[in-house]
GROMACS .gro file of N, CA, C and O in nm:
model
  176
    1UNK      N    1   9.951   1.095 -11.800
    1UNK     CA    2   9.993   1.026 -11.680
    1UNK      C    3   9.929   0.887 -11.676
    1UNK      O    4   9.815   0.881 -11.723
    2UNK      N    5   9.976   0.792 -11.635
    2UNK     CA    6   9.941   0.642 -11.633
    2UNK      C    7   9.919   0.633 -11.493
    2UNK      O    8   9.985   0.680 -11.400
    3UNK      N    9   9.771   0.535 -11.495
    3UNK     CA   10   9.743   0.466 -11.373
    3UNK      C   11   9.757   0.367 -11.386
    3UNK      O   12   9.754   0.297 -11.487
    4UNK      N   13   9.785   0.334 -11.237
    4UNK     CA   14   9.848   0.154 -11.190
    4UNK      C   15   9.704   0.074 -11.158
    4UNK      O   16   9.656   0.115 -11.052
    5UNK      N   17   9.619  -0.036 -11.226
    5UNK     CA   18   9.582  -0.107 -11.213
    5UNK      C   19   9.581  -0.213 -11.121
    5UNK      O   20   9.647  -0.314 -11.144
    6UNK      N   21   9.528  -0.203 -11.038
    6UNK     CA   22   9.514  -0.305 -10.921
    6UNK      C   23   9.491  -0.447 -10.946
    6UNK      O   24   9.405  -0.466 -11.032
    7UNK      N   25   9.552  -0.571 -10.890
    7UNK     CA   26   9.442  -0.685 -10.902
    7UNK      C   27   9.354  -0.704 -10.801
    7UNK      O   28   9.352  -0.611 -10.720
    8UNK      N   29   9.272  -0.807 -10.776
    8UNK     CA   30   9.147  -0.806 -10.662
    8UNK      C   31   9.238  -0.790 -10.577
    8UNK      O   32   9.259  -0.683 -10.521
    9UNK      N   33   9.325  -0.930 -10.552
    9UNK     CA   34   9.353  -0.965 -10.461
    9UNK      C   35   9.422  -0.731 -10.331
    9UNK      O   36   9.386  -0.688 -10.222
   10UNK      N   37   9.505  -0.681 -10.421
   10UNK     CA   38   9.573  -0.533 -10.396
   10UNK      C   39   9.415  -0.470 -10.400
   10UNK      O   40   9.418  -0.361 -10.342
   11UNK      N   41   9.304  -0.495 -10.438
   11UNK     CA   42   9.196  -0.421 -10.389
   11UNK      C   43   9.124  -0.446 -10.247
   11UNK      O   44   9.095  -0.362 -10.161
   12UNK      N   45   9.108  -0.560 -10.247
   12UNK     CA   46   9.066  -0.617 -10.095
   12UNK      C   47   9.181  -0.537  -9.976
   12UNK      O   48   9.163  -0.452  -9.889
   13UNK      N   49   9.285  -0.602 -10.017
   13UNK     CA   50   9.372  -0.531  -9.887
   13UNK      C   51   9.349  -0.417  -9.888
   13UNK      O   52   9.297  -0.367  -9.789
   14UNK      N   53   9.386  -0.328 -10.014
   14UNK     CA   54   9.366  -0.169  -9.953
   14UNK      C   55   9.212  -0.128  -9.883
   14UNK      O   56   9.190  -0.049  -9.791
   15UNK      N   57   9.132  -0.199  -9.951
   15UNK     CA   58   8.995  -0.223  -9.847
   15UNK      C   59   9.024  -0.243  -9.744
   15UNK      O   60   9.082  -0.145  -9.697
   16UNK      N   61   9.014  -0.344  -9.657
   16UNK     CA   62   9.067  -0.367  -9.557
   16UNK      C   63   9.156  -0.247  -9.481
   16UNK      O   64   9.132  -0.192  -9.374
   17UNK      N   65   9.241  -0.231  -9.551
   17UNK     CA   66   9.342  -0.129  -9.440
   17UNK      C   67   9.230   0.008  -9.428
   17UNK      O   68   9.214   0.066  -9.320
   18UNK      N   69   9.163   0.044  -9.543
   18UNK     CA   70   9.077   0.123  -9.506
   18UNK      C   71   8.998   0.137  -9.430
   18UNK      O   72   8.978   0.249  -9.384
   19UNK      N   73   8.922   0.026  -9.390
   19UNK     CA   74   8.803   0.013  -9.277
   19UNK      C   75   8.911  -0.027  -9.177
   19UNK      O   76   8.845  -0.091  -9.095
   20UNK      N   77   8.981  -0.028  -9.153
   20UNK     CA   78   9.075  -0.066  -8.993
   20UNK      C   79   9.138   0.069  -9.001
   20UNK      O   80   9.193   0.090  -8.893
   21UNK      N   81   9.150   0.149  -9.065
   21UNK     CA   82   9.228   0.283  -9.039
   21UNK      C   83   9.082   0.373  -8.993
   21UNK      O   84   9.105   0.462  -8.911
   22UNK      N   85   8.962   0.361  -9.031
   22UNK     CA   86   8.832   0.402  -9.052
   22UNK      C   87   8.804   0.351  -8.904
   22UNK      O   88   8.753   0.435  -8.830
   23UNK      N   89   8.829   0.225  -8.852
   23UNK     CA   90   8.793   0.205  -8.683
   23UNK      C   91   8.850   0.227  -8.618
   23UNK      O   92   8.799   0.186  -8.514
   24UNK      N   93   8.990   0.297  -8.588
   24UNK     CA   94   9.077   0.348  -8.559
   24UNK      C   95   9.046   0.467  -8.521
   24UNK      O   96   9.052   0.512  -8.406
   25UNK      N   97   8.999   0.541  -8.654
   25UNK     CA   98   9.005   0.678  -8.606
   25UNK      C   99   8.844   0.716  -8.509
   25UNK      O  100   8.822   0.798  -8.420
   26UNK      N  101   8.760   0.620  -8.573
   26UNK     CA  102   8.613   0.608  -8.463
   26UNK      C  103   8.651   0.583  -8.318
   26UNK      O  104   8.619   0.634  -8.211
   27UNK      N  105   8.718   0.503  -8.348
   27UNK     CA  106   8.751   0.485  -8.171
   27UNK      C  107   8.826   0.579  -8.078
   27UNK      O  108   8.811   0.596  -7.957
   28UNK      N  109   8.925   0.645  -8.179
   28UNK     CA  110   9.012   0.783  -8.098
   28UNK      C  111   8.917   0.904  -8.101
   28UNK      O  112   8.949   1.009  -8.044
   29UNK      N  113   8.812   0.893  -8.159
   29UNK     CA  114   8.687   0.991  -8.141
   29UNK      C  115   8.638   0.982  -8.059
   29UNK      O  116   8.607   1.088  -8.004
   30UNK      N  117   8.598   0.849  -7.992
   30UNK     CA  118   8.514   0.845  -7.900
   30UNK      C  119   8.582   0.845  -7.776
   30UNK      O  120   8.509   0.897  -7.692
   31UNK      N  121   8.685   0.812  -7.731
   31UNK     CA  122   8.771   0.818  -7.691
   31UNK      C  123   8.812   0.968  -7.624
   31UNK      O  124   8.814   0.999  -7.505
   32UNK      N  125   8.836   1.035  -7.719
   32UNK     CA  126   8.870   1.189  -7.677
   32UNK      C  127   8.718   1.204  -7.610
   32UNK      O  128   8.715   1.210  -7.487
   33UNK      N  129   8.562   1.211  -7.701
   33UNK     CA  130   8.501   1.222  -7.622
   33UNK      C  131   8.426   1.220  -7.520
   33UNK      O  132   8.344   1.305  -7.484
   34UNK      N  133   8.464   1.086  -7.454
   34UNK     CA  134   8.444   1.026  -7.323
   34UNK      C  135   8.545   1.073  -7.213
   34UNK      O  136   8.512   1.070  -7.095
   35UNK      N  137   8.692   1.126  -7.261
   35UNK     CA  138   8.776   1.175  -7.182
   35UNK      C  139   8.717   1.351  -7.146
   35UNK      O  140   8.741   1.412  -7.041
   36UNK      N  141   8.654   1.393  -7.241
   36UNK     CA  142   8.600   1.563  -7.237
   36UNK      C  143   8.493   1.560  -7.135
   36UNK      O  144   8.462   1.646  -7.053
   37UNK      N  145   8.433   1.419  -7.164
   37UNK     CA  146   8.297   1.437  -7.091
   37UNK      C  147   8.311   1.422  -6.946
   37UNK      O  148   8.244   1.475  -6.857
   38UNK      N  149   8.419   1.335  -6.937
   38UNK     CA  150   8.424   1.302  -6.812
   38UNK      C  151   8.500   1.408  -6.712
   38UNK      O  152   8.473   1.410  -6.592
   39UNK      N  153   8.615   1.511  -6.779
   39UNK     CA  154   8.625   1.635  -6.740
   39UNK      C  155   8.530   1.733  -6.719
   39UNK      O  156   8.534   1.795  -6.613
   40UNK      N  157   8.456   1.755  -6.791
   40UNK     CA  158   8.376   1.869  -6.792
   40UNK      C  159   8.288   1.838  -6.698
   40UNK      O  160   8.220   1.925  -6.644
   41UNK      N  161   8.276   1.702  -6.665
   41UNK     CA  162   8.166   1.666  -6.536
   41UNK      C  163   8.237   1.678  -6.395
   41UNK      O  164   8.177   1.677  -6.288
   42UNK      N  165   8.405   1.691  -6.415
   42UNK     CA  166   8.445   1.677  -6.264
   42UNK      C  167   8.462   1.822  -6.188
   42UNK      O  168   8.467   1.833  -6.065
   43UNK      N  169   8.469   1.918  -6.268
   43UNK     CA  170   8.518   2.057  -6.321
   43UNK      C  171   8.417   2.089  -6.175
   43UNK      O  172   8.475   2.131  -6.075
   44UNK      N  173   8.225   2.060  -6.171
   44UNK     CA  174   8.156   2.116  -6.073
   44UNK      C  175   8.204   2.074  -5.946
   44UNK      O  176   8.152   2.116  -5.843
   0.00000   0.00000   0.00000
């Protein structure tokens, strides 16, 4: 099977999309858990 060789320039971007897909999903983490917390506190 043959691999496709990247140049910089197709390495940076997929970098990039990685750490922005990577803060993305940090933020829908925290997110959900600020929405849990703030339920579970109204619940008393």
């Amino acid at each position: 099977m043959d691999t496709v060789e990247l140049n910089e320039k197709q390495k940076k971007s997929r970098r990039g999309r990685n750490i922005a897909l990577g803060v993305v999903l940090a933020v829908l983490v925290v997110i959900f858990y600020v929405v849990t917390i703030i339920k579970i506190g109204n619940v008393g």
